[in-house]
PDB file of C-alpha atoms and ligand atoms in Angstrom:
ATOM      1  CA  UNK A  13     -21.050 -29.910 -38.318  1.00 98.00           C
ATOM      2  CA  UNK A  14     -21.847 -30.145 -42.130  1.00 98.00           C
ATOM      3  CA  UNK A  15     -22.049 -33.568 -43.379  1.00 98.00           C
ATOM      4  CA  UNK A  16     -20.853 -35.479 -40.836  1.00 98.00           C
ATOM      5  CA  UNK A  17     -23.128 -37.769 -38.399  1.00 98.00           C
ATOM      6  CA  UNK A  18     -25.905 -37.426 -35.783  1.00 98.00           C
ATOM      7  CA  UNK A  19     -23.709 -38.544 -32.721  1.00 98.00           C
ATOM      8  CA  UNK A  20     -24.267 -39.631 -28.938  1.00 98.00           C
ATOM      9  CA  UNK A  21     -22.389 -37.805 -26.415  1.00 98.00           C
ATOM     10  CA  UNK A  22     -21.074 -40.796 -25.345  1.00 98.00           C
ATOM     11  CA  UNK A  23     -18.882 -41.172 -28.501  1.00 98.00           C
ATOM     12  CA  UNK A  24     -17.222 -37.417 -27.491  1.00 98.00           C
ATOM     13  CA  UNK A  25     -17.710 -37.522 -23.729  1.00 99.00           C
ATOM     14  CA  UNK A  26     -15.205 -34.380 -23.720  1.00 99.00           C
ATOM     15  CA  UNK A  27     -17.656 -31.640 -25.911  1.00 99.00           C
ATOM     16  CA  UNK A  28     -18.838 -29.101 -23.958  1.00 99.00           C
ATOM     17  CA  UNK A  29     -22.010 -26.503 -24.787  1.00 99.00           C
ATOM     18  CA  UNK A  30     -21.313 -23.208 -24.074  1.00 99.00           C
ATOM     19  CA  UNK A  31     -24.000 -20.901 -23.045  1.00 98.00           C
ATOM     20  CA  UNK A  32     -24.247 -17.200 -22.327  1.00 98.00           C
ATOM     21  CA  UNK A  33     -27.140 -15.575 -20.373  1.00 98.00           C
ATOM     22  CA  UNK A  34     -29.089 -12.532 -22.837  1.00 98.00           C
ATOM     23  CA  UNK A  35     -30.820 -10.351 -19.519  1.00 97.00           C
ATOM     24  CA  UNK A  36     -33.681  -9.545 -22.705  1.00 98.00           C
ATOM     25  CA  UNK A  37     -35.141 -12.866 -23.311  1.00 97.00           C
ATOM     26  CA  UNK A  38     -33.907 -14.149 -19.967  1.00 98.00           C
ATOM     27  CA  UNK A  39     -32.285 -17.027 -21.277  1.00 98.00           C
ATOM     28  CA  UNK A  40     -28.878 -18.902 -21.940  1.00 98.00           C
ATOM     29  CA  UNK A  41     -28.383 -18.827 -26.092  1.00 98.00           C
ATOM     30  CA  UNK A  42     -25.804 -21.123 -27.111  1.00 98.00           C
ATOM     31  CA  UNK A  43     -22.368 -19.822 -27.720  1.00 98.00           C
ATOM     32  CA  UNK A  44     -19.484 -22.119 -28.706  1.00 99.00           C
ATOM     33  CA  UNK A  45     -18.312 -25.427 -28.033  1.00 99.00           C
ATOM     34  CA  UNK A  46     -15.563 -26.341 -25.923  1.00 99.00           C
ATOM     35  CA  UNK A  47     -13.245 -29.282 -24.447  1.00 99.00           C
ATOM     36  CA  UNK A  48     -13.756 -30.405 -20.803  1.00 99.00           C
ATOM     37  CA  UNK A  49      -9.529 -31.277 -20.182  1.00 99.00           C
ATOM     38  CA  UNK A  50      -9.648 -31.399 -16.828  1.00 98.00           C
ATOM     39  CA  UNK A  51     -12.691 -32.109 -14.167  1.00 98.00           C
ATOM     40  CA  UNK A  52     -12.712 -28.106 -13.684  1.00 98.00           C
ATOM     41  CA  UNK A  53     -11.308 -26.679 -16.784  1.00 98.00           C
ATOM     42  CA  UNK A  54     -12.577 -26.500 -20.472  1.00 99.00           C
ATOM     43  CA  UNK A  55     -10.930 -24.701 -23.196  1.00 99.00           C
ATOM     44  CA  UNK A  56     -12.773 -22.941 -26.349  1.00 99.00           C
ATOM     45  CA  UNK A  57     -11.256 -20.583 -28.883  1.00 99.00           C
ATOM     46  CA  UNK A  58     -10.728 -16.888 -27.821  1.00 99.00           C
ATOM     47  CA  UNK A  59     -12.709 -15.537 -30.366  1.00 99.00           C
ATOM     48  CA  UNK A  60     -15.965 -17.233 -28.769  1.00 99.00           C
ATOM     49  CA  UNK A  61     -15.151 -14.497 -25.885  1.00 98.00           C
ATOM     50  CA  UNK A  62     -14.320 -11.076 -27.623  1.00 97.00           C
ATOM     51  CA  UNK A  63     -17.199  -9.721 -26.520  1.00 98.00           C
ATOM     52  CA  UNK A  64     -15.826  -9.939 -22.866  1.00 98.00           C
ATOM     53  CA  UNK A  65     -18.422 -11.227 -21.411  1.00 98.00           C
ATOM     54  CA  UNK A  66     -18.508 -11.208 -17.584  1.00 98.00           C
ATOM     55  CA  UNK A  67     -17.795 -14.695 -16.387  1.00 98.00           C
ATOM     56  CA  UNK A  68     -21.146 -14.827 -14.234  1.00 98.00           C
ATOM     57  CA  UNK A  69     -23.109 -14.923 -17.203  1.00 98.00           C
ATOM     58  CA  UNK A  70     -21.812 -18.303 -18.763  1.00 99.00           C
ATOM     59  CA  UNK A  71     -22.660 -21.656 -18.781  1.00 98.00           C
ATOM     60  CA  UNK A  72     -20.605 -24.722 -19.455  1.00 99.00           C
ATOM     61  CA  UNK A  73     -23.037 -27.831 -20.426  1.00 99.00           C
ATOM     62  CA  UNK A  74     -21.712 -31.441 -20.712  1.00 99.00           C
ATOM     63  CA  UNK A  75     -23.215 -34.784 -21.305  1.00 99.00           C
ATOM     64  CA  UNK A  76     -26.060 -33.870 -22.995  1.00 98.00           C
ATOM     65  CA  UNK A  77     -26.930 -35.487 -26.525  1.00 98.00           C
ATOM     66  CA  UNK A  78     -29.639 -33.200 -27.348  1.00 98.00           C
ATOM     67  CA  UNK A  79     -28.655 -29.340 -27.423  1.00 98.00           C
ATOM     68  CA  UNK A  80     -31.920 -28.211 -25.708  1.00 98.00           C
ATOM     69  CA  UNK A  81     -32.905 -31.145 -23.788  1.00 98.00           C
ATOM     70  CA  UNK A  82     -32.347 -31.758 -20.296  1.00 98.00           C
ATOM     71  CA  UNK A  83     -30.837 -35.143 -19.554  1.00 98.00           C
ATOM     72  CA  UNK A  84     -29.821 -37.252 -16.439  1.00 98.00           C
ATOM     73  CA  UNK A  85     -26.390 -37.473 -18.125  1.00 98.00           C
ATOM     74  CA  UNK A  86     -26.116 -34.085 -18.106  1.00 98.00           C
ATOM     75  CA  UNK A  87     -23.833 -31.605 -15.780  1.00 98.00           C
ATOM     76  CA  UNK A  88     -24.343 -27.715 -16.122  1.00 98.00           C
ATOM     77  CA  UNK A  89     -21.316 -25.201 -14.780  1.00 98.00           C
ATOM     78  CA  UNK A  90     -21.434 -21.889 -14.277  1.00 98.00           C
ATOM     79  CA  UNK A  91     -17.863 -20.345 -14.593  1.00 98.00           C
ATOM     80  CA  UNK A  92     -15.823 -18.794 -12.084  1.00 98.00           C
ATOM     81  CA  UNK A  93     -13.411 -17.365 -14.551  1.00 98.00           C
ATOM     82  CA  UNK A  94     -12.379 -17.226 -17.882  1.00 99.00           C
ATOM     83  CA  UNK A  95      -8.695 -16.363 -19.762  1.00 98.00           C
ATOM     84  CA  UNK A  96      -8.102 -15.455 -23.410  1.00 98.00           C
ATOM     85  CA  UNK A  97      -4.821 -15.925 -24.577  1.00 98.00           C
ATOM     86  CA  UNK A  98      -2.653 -12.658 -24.032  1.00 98.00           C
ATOM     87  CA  UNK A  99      -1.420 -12.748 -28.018  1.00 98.00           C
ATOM     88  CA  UNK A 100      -5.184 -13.543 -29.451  1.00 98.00           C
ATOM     89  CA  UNK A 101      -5.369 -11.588 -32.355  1.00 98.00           C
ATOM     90  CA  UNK A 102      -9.096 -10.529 -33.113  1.00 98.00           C
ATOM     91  CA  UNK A 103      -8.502  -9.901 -36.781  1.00 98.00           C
ATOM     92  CA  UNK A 104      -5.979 -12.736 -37.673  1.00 98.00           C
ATOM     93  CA  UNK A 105      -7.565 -14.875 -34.767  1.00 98.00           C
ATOM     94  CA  UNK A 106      -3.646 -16.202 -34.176  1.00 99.00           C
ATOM     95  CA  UNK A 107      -3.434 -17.599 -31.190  1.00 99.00           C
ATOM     96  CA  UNK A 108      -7.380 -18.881 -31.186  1.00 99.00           C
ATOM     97  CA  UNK A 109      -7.525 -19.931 -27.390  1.00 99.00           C
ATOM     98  CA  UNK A 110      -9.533 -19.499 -23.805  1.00 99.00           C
ATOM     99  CA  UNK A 111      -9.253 -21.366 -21.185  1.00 99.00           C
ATOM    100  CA  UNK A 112     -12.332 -21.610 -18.830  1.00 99.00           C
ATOM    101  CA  UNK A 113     -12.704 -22.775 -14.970  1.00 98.00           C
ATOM    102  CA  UNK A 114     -15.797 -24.012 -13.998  1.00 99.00           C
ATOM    103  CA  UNK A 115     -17.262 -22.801 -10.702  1.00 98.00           C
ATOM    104  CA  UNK A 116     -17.676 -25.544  -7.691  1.00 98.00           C
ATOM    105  CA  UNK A 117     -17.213 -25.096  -3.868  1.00 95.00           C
ATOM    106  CA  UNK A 118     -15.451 -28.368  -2.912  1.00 96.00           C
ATOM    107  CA  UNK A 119     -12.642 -28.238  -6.164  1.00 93.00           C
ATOM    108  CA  UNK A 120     -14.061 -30.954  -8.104  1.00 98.00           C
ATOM    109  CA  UNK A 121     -16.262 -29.708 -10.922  1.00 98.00           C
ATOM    110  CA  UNK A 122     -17.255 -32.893 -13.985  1.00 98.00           C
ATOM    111  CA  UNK A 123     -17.719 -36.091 -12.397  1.00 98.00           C
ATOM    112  CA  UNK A 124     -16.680 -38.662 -14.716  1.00 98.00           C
ATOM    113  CA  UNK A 125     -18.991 -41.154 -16.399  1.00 99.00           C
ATOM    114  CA  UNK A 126     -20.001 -42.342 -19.928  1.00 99.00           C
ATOM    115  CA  UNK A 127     -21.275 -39.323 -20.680  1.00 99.00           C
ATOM    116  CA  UNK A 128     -18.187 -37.002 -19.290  1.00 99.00           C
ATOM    117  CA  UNK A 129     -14.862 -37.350 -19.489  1.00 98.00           C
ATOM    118  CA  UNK A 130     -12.044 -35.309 -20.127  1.00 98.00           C
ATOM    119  CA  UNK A 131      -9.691 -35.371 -23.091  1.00 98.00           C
ATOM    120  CA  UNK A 132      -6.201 -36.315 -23.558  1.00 98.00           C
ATOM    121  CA  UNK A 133      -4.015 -33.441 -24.236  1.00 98.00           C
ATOM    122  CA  UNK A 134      -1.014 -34.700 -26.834  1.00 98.00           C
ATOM    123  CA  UNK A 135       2.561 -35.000 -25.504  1.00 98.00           C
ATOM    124  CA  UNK A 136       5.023 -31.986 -25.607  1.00 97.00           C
ATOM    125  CA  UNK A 137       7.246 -33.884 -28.492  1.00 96.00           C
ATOM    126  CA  UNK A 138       3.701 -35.794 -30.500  1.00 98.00           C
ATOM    127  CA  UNK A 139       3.685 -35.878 -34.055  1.00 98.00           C
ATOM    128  CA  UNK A 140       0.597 -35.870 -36.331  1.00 98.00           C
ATOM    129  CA  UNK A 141       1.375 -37.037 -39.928  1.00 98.00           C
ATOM    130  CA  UNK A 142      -0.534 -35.534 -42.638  1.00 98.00           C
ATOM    131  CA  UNK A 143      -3.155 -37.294 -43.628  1.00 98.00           C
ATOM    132  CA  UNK A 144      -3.737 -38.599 -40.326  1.00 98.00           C
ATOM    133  CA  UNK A 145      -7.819 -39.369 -39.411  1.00 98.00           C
ATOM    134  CA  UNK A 146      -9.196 -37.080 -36.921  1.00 98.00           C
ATOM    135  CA  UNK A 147     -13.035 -36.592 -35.540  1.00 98.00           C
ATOM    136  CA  UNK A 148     -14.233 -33.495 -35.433  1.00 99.00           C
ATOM    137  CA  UNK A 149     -17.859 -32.772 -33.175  1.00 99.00           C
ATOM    138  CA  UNK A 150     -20.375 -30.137 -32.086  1.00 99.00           C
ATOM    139  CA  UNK A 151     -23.592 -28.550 -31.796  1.00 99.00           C
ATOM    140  CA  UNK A 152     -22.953 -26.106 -34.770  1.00 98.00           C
ATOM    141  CA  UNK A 153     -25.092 -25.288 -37.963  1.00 98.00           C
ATOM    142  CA  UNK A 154     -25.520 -28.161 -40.600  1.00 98.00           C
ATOM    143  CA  UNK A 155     -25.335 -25.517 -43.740  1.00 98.00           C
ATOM    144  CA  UNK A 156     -23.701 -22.311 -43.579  1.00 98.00           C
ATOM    145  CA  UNK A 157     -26.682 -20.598 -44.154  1.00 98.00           C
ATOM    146  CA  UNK A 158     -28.480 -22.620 -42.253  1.00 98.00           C
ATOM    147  CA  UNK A 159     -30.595 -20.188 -39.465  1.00 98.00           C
ATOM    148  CA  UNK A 160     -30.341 -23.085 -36.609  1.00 98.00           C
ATOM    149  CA  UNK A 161     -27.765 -24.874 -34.430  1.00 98.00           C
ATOM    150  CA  UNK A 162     -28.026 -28.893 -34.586  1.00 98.00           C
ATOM    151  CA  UNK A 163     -30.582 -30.106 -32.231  1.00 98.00           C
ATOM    152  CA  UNK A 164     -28.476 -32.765 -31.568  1.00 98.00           C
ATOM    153  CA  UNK A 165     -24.187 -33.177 -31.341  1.00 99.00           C
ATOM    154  CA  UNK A 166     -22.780 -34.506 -34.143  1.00 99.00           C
ATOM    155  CA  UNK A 167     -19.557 -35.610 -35.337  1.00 98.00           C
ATOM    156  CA  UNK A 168     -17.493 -35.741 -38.213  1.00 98.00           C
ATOM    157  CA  UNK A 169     -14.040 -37.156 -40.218  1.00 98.00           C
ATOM    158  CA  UNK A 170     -11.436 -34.931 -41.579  1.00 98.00           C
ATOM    159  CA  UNK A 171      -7.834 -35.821 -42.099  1.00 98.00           C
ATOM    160  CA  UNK A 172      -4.328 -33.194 -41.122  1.00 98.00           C
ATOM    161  CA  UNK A 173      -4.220 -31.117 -44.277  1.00 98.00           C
ATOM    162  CA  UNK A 174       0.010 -30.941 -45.373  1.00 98.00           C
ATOM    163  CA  UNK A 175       0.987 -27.812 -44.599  1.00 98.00           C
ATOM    164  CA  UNK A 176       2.456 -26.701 -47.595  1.00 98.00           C
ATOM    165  CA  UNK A 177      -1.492 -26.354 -48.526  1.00 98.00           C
ATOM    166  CA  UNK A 178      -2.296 -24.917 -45.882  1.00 98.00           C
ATOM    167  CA  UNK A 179      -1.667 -21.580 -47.157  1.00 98.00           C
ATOM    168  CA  UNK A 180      -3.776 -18.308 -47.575  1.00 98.00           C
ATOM    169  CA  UNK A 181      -4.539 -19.537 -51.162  1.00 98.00           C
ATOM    170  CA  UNK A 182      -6.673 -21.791 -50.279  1.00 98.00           C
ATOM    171  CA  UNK A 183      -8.794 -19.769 -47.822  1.00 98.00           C
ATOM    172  CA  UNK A 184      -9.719 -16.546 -49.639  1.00 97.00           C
ATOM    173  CA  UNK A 185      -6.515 -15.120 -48.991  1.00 98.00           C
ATOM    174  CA  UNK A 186      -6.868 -14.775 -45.031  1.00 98.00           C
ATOM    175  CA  UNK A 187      -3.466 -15.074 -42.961  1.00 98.00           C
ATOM    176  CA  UNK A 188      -2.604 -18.996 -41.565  1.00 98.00           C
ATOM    177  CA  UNK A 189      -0.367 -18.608 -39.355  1.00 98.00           C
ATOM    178  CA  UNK A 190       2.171 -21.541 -37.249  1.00 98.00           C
ATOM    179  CA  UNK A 191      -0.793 -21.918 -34.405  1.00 98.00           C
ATOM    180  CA  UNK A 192      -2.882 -22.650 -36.793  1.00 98.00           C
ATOM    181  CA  UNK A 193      -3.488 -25.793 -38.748  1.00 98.00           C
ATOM    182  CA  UNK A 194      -5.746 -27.467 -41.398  1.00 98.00           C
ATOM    183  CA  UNK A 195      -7.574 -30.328 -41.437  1.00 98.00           C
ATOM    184  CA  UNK A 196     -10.463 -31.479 -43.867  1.00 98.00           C
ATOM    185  CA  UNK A 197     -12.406 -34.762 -45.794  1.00 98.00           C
ATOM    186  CA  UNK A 198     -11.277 -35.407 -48.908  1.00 94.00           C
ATOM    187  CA  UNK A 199     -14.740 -36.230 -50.153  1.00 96.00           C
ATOM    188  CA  UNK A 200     -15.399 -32.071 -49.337  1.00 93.00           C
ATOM    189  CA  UNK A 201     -18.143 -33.299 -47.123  1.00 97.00           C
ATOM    190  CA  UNK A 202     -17.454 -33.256 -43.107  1.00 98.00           C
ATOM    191  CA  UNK A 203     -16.640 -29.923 -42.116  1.00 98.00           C
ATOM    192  CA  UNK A 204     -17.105 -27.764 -39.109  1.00 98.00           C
ATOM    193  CA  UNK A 205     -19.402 -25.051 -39.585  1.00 98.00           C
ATOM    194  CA  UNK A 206     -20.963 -22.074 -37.121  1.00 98.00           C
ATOM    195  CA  UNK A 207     -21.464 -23.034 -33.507  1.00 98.00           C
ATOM    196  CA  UNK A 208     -18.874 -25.636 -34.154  1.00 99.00           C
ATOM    197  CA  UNK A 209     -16.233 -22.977 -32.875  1.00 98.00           C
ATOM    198  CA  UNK A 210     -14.109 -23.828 -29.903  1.00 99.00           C
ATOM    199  CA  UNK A 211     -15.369 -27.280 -30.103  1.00 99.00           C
ATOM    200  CA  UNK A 212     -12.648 -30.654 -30.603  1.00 99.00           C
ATOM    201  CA  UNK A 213     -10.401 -31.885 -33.283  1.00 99.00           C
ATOM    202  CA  UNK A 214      -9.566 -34.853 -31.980  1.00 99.00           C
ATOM    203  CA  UNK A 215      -6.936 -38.061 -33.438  1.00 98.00           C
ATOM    204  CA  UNK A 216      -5.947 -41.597 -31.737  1.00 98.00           C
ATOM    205  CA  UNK A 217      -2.383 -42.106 -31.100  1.00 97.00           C
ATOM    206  CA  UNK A 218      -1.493 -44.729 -28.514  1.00 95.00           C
ATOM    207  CA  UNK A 219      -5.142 -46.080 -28.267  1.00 95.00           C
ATOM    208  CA  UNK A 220      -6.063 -42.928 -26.566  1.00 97.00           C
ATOM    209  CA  UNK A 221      -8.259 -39.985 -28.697  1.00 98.00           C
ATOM    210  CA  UNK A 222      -5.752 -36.711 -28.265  1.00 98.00           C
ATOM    211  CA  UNK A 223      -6.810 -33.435 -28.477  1.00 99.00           C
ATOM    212  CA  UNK A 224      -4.594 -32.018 -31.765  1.00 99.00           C
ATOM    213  CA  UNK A 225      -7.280 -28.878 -32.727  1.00 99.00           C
ATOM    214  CA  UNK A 226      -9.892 -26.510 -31.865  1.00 99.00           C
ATOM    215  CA  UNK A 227     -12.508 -25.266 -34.281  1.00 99.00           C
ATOM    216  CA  UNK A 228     -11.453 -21.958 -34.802  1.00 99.00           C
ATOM    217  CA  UNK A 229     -12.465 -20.826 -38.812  1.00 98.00           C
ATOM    218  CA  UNK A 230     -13.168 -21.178 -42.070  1.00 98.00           C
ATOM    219  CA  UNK A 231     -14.102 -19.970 -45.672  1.00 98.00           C
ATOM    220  CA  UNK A 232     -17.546 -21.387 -45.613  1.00 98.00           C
ATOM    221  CA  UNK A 233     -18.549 -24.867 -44.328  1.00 98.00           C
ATOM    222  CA  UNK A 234     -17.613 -27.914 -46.517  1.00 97.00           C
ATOM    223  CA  UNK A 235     -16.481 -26.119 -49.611  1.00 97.00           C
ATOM    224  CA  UNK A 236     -14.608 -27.984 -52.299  1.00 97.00           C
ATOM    225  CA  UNK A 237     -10.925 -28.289 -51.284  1.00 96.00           C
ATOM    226  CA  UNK A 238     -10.803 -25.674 -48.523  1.00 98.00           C
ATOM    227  CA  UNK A 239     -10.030 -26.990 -45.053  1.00 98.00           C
ATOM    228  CA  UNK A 240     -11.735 -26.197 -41.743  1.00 98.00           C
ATOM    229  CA  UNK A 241      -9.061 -24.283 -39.456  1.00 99.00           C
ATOM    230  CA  UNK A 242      -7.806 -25.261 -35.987  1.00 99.00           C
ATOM    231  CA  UNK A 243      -5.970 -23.854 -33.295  1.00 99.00           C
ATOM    232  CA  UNK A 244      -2.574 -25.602 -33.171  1.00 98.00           C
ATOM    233  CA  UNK A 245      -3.453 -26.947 -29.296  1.00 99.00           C
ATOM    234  CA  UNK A 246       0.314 -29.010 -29.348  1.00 98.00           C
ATOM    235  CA  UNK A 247       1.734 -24.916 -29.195  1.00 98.00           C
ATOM    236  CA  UNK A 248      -0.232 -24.019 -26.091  1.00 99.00           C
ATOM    237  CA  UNK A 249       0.691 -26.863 -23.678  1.00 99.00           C
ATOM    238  CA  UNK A 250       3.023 -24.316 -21.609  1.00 98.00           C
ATOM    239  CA  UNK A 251       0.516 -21.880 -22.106  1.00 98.00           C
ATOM    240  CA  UNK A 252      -2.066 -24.240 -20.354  1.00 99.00           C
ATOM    241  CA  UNK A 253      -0.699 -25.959 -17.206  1.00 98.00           C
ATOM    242  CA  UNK A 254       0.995 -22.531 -16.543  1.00 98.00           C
ATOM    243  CA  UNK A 255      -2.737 -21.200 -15.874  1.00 98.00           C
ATOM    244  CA  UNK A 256      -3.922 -24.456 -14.251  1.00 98.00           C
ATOM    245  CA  UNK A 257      -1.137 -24.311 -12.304  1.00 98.00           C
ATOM    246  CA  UNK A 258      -1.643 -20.662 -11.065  1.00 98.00           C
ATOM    247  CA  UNK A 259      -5.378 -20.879 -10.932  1.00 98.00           C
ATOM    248  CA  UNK A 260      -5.855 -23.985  -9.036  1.00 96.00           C
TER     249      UNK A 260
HETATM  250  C1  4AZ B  21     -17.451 -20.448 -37.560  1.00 51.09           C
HETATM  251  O1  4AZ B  21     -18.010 -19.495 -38.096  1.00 51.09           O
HETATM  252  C2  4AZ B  21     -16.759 -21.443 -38.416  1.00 51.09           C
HETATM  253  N1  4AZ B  21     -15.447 -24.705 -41.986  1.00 51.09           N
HETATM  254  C3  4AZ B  21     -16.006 -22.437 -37.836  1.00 51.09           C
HETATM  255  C4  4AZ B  21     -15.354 -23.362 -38.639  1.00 51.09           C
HETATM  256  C5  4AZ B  21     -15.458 -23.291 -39.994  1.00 51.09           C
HETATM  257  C6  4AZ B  21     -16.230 -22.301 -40.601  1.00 51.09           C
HETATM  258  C7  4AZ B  21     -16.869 -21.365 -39.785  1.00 51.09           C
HETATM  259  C8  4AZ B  21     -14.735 -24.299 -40.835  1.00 51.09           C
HETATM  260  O2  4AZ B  21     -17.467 -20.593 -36.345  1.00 51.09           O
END
């Protein structure tokens, strides 16, 4: 997250840490974020995944404040299976989605506490004015050069972009497509960055935080009047129980 605030877990009890094993240094390297939504299921964005990495060799990490430090909040995953959305586009990254279920022998995976808890997913028929406040949160660089992840989760404010400027203009003339929406701070100062990816857009409605957005791309992190850009999550609800449903 650039800008933005140094965050406890506790404040976005639903971020998840992705992790992928590298067989050369023998270790898991972060990934992504992603969006515990369910006790066994977290979703990311697909392009976190193109790669197609076996499932065997990921992690899923929640409840942990500090990226790299272990924590008796924490609750580590490995994942039985993963699903990219059949339409992802690689180049367009349309349809910016993956679905993940954790791996546990007795069908409950997150246990839920302070430190872990799923999100709400919006209603079928929720609306989201523009302008609306939203919090955004991850592990993700601070800089867009910056060589590091955050050591520690952070979070930050951005507000529903109108679409009628949410257009190619305003992103170096890459393709924004109907799944995809924009949201940023109109002080050009909290905005997703690398790592961030796959990670939450969240906004209240009904006294409960909904999930309206996944970190999905950008031109550059924070940049004056370009928004960060989000999977349209509202558009995959079908998509979504249809797997839980099948997968269960
Ligand atoms: C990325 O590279 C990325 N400013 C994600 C979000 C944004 C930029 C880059 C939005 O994962």
């Amino acid at each position: 997250i650039r800008g933005g605030q140094v965050s406890d877990i506790r404040e976005q009890p639903w971020q998840a840490a992705i992790t992928v094993y590298r067989p050369r240094s023998q270790s898991h390297n972060f990934l992504c974020g992603g969006v515990l939504i369910e006790s066994c299921w977290v979703l990311s964005a697909a392009h976190c995944f193109q790669e197609g990495y076996n499932a065997g060799r990921l992690r899923v990490t929640l409840g942990r404040t500090f990226r790299l430090q272990n924590s008796s909040s924490e609750q580590i995953f490995d994942v039985e299976k993963y699903w990219i959305h059949e339409q992802y586009n690689d180049e367009t990254y349309d349809n910016d989605i993956a679905l993940l279920k954790l791996s546990s022998d007795v069908g409950i995976c997150a246990v839920s506490s302070p430190e872990v808890l799923p999100v709400c997913l919006p209603d079928p028929g929720a609306v989201f004015p523009e302008q609306t406040e939203c919090e955004i949160s991850g592990y993700g660089k601070e800089e867009e050069f910056s060589p590091f992840y955050s050591d520690r989760v952070k979070q930050g404010h951005v507000r529903l972009w109108p679409e009628k400027n949410c257009v190619s203009e305003k992103l170096s003339g890459r393709l924004v497509t109907k799944n995809m929406l924009c949201a940023g701070d109109t002080r050009n100062r909290d905005d997703a960055c690398k790592g961030d990816s796959g990670g939450p857009l969240v906004c209240q409605k009904d006294g409960r935080m909904n999930l309206v957005g996944l970190i999905s791309w950008g031109d550059g992190c924070g940049k004056k009047d370009t928004p960060g850009v989000y999977t349209r999550v509202i558009n995959y609800l079908s998509w979504i129980s249809s797997k839980i449903r099948s997968n269960r």
